[in-house]
Coordinates of C-alpha atoms in Angstrom, one line a residue:
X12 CA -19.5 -31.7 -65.4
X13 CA -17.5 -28.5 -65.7
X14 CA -18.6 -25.3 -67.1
X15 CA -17.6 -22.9 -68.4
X16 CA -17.6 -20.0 -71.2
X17 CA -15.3 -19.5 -74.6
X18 CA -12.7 -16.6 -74.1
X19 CA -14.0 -15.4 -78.1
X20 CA -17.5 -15.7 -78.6
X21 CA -18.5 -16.3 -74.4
X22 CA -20.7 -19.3 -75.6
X23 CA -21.8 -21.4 -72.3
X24 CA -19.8 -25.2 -72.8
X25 CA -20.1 -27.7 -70.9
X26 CA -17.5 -31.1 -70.8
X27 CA -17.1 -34.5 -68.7
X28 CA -14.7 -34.0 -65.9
X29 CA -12.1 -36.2 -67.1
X30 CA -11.8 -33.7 -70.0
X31 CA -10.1 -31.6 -67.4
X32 CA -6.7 -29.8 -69.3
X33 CA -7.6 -31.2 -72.7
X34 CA -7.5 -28.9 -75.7
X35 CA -11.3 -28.7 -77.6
X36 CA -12.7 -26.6 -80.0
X37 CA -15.6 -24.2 -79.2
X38 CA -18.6 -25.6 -80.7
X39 CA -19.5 -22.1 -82.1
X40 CA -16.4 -20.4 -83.3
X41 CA -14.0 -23.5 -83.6
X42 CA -11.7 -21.3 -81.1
X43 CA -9.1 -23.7 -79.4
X44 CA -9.6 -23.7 -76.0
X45 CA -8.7 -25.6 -72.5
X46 CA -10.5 -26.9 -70.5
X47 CA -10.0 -25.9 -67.1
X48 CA -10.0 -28.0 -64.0
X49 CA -12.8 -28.3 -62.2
X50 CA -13.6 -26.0 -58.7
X51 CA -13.8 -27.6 -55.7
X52 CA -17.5 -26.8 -54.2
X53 CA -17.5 -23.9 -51.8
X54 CA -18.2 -24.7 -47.6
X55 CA -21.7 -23.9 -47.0
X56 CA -21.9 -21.0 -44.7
X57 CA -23.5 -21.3 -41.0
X58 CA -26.3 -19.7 -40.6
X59 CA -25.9 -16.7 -37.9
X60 CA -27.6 -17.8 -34.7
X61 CA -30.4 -15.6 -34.0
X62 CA -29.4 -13.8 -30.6
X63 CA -31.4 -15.1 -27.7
X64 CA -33.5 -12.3 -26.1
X65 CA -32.5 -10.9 -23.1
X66 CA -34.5 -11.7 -20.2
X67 CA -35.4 -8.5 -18.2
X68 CA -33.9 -7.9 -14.8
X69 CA -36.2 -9.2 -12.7
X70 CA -36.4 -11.9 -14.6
X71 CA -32.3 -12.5 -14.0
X72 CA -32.9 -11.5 -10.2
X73 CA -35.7 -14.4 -10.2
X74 CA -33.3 -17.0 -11.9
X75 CA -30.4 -15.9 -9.4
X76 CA -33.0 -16.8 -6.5
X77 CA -34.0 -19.8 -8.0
X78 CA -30.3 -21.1 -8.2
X79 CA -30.2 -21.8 -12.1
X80 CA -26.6 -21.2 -13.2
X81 CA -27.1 -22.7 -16.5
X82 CA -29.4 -19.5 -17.3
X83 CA -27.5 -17.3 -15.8
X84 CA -23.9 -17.3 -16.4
X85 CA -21.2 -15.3 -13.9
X86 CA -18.2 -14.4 -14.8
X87 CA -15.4 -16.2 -14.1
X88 CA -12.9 -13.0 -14.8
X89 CA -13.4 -9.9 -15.0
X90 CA -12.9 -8.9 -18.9
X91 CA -14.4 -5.8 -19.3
X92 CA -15.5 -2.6 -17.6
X93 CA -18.8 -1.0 -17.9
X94 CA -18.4 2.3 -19.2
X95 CA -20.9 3.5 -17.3
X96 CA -20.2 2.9 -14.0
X97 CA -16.6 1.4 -14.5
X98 CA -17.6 -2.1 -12.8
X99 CA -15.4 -5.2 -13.4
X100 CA -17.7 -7.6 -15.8
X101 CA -17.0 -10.8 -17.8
X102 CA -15.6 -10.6 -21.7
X103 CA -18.9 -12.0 -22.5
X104 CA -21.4 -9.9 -20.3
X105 CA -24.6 -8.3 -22.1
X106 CA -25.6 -6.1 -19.1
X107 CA -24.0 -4.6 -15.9
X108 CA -25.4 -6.1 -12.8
X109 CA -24.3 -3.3 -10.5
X110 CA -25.8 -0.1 -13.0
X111 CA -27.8 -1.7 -15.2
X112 CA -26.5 -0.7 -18.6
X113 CA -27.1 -3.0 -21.4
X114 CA -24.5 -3.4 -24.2
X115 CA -27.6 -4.8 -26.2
X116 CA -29.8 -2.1 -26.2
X117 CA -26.9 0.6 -27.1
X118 CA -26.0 1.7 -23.8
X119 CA -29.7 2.0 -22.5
X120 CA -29.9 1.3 -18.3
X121 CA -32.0 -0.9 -17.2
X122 CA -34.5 -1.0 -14.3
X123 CA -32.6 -3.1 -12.0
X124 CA -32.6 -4.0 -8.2
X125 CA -30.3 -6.8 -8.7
X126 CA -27.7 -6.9 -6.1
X127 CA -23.9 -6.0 -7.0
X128 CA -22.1 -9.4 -8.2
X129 CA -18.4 -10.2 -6.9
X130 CA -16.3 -10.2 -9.7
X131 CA -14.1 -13.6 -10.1
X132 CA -16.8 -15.4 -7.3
X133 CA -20.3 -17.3 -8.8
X134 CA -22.5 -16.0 -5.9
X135 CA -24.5 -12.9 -6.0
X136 CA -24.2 -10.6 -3.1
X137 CA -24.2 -7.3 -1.7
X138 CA -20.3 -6.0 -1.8
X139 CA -19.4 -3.7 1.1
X140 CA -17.5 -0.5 0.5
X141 CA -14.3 -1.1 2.7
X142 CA -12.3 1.6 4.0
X143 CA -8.3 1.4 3.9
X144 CA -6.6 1.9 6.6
X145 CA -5.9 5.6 5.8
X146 CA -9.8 5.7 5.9
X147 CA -9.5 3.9 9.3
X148 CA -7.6 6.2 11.3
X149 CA -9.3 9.3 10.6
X150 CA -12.4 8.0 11.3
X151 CA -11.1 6.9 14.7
X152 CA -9.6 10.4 15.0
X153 CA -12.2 12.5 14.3
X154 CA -14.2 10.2 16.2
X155 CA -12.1 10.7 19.2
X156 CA -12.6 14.2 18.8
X157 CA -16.0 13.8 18.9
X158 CA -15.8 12.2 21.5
X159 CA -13.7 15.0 23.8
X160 CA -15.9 17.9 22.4
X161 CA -19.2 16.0 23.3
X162 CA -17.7 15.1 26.9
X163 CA -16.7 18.4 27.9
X164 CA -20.4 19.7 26.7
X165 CA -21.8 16.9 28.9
X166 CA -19.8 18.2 31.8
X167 CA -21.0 21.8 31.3
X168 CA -24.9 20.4 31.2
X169 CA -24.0 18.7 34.6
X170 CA -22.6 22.0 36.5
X171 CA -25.3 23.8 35.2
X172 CA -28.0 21.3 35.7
X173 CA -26.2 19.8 38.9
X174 CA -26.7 16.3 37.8
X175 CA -25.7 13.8 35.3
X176 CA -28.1 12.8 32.7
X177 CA -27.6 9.5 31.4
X178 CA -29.1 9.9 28.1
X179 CA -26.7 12.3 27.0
X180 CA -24.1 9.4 27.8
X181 CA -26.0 7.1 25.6
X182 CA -26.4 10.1 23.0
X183 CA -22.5 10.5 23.3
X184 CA -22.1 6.6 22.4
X185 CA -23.7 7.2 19.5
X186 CA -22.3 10.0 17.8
X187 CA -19.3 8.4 18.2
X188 CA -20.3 5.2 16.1
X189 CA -21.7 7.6 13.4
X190 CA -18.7 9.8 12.7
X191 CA -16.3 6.1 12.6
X192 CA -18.7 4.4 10.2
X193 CA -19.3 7.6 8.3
X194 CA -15.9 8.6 8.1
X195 CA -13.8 5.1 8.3
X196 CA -16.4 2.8 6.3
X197 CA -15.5 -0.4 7.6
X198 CA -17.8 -2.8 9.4
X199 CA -15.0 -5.3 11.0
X200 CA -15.5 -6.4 14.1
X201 CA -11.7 -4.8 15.4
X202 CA -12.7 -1.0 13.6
X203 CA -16.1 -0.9 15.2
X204 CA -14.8 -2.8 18.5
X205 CA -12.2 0.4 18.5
X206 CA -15.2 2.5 18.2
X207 CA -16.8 1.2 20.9
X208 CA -13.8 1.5 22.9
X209 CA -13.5 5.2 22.2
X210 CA -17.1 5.6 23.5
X211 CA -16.5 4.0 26.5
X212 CA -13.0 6.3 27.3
X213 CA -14.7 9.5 26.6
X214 CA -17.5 8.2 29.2
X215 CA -15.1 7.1 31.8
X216 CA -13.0 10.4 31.3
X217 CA -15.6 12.4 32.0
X218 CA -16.6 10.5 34.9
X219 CA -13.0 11.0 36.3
X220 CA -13.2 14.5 36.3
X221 CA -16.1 14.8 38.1
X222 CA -14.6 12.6 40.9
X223 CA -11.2 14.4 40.7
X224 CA -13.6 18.2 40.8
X225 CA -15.4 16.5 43.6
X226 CA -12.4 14.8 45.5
X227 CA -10.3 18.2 45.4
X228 CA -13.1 20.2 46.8
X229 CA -13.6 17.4 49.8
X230 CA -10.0 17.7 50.1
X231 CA -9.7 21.3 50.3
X232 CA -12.8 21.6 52.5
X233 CA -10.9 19.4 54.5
X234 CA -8.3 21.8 55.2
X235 CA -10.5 24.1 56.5
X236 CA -11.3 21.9 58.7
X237 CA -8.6 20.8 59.7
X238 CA -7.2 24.0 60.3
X239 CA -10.7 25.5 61.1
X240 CA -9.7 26.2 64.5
X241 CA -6.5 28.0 64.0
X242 CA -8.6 29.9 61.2
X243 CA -12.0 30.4 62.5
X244 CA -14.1 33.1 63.4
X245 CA -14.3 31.9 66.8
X246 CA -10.5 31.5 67.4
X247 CA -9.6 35.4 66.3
X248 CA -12.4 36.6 68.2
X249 CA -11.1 34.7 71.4
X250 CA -7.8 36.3 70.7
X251 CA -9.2 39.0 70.5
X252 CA -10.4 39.4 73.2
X253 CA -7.4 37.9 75.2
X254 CA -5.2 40.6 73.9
X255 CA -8.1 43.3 74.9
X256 CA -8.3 41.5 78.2
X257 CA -4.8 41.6 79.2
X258 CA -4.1 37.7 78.7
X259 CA -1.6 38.3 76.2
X260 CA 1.7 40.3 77.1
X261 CA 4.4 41.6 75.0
X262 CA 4.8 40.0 71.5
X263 CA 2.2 37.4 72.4
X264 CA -0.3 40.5 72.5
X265 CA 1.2 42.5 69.5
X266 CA 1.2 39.1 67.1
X267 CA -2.6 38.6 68.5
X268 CA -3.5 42.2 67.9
X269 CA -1.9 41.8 64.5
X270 CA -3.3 38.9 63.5
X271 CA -6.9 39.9 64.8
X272 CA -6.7 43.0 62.4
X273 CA -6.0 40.9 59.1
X274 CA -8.3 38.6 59.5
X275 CA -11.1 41.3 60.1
X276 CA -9.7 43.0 57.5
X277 CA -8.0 45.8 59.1
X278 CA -5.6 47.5 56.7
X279 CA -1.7 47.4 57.8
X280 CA 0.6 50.7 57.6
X281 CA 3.7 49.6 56.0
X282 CA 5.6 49.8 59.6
X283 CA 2.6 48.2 61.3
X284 CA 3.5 45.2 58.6
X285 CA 7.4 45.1 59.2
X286 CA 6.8 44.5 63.3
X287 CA 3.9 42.0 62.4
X288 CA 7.1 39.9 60.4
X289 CA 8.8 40.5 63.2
X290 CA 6.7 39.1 66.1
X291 CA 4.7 36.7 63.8
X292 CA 6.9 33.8 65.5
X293 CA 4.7 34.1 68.5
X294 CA 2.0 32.3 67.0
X295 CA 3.8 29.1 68.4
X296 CA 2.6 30.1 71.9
X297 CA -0.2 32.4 71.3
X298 CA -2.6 29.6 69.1
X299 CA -2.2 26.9 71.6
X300 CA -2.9 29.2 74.2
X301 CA -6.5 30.0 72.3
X302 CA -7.2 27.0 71.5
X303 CA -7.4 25.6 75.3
X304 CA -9.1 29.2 75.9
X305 CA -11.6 28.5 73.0
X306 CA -12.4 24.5 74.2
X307 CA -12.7 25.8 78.3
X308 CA -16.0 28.6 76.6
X309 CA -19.2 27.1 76.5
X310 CA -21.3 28.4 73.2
X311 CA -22.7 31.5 75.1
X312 CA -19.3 32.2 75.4
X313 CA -17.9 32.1 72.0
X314 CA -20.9 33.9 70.6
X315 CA -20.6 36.4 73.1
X316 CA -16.8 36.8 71.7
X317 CA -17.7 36.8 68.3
X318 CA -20.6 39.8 68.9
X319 CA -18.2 41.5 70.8
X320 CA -15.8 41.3 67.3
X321 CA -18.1 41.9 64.8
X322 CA -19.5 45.1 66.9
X323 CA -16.4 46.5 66.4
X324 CA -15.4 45.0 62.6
X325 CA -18.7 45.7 61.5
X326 CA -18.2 45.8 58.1
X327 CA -17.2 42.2 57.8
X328 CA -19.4 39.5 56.6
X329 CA -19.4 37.1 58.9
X330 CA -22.0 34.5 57.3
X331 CA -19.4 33.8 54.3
X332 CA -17.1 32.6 57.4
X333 CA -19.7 30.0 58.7
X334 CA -20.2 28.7 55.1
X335 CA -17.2 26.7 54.8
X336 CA -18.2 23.8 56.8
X337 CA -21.7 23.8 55.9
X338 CA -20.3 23.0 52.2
X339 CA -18.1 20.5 53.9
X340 CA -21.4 18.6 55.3
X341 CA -23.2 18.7 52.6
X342 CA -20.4 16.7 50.5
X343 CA -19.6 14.1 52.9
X344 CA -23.6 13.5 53.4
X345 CA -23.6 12.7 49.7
X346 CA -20.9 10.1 50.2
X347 CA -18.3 11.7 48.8
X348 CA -14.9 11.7 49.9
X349 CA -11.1 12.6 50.1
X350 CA -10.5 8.8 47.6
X351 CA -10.3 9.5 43.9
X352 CA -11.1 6.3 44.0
X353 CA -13.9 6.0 45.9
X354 CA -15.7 8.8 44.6
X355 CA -14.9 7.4 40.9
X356 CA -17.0 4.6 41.6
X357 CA -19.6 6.8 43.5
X358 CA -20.1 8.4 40.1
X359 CA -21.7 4.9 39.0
X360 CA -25.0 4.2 40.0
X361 CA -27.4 1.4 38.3
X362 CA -29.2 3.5 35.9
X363 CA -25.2 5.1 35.0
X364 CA -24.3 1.6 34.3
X365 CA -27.2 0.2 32.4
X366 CA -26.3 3.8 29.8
X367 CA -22.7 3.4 30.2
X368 CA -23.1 -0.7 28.6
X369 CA -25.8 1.1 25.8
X370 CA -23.4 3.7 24.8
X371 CA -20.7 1.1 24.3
X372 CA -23.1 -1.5 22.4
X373 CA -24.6 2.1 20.3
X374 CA -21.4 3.3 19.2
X375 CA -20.4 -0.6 17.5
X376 CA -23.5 -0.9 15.9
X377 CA -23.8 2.1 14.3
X378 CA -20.5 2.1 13.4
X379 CA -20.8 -1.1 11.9
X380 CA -24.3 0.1 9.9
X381 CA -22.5 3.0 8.6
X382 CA -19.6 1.2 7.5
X383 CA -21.1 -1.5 6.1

């Protein structure tokens, strides 16, 4: 049937459908009118599905443990940013995983311990913060730095406290691994392998300059050995006495009274100086002849020499002299020696090695908890 009303008097008619387009009169007026073809009937609208309600968070971080992807959905792209936080989400996300705003609840934040989603990836998991390599090489650098300052400190602790603590190596190792992860943020196995490397050269410098302090000393006390003879109190008091004594003639006894003088600290006039340069060659003949005179005097001998010296150079301290070789004992007791190399490894006793390998394995794993 189609309805419909009369353009003149708006009376309600209604006609059979195959009197579509046919002229008629209105019933009430007698107005001609056509009828009009009939409307097709209008698609009936869906019905807006109710939105389902969103489940709280850790309700989503219970259905992510329980392995239920068909309740929760991850993005397969990222589609949109929060705007809270900026975080990459899917075109269809109703909350950020990583701040917990809710695009539901009008920008509300959620409660949430849920861990940080990789975007583009269907597994949940915590997303380390990476550092580039820009990030990398300043952390190594100031960790290098670190690593000298805190060095030469320990070396300073060790003259004053005249031994090496090993806990301060261990301490070093770790203050290493903490300015590299803090600084570089980056927990792969090469950055904090580097780490560790840094740790263990800062250690091993400083263990190579105590050997080289200790191996120069040995060496110069060796000199004085070596020429302690030529040098010693007991040789210029010997000469001494030779050139007293009559032994000595000529330039042998001017270069012997000469040399006795400096060495007691005798001042020189400026002429007494220009004959000293002049006769000093006779040391080639006079210092053998001492020697063999020194060697032939028992003890009683010598010390009777020296006495007879320091009576008349009083004011010269003759314990400093003896002092020399005492130190020169005292090193070579400790094992220490003339060998960079040998001392090097002296340095490195078992409790030194057992820090030395937990300063290494400190400075990686901090650096790797920091980073990571």
């Amino acid at each position: 049937m189609i309805k419909f009303r009369c353009n003149n008097c708006q009376k309600k008619i209604g006609v059979k459908v195959e009197y579509a387009g046919r002229a008629i009169k209105c019933p009430s007026c007698e107005t001609r009118l056509t009828v009009p073809q009939p409307q097709p009937a209008p698609s009936p609208v869906p019905a807006e599905a109710p939105a389902a309600d969103l489940p709280d968070l850790a309700g989503l971080a219970a259905l992510e443990a329980a392995a239920e992807p068909t309740q929760v959905r991850t993005a397969e792209a990222p589609g949109r940013q929060c705007p809270a936080c900026g975080f990459g989400l899917a075109k269809t996300a109703v909350l950020c995983t990583n701040c917990g705003y809710s695009f539901m609840k009008g920008g509300q934040k959620l409660d949430t311990k849920i861990a940080k989603a990789e975007v583009g990836g269907g597994d949940s998991g915590r997303t380390p913060t990476v550092g580039g390599a820009g990030r990398m090489a300043l952390g190594l650098t100031a960790a290098s730095a670190v690593g000298v300052v805190s060095c030469i400190v320990w070396l300073l602790i060790m003259l004053f406290a005249g031994a090496e603590l090993g806990l301060l190596a261990w301490g070093i190792g770790g203050l290493i691994g903490l300015t590299a992860g803090l600084i570089g943020r980056n927990p792969s196995p090469i950055y904090c392998g580097l780490t560790a490397g840094i740790a263990a050269v800062s250690i091993l410098g400083a263990k190579a300059v105590v050997a080289g302090v200790v191996t120069l000393g040995v060496m110069g006390l060796g000199l004085i050995e070596d020429w302690g003879i030529i040098s010693s109190l007991e040789h210029h008091a010997v000469m001494l006495q030779m050139a007293e004594d009559g032994e000595l003639t000529g330039t042998e006894a001017e270069y012997a009274q000469f040399e006795a003088r400096t060495f007691f600290g005798d001042e020189l006039t400026d002429a007494e100086y220009a004959r000293y340069d002049e006769v000093y060659d006779a040391w080639e003949t006079v210092d053998p002849m001492v020697v063999e005179r020194t060697a032939a005097m028992s003890e009683a001998e010598q010390e009777a020499a020296v006495a007879a010296a320091s009576a008349q150079y009083s004011h010269l301290d003759f314990d400093t002299l003896r002092a020399d070789q005492s130190e020169l004992d005292e090193f070579t007791a400790g094992g220490m020696s003339d060998s960079f190399g040998g001392n090097f490894v002296a340095t490195f006793g078992l409790l030194d090695l057992l820090f030395f390998g937990l300063a290494i394995a400190t400075a990686y794993s901090v650096a790797y908890k920091q980073g990571a």
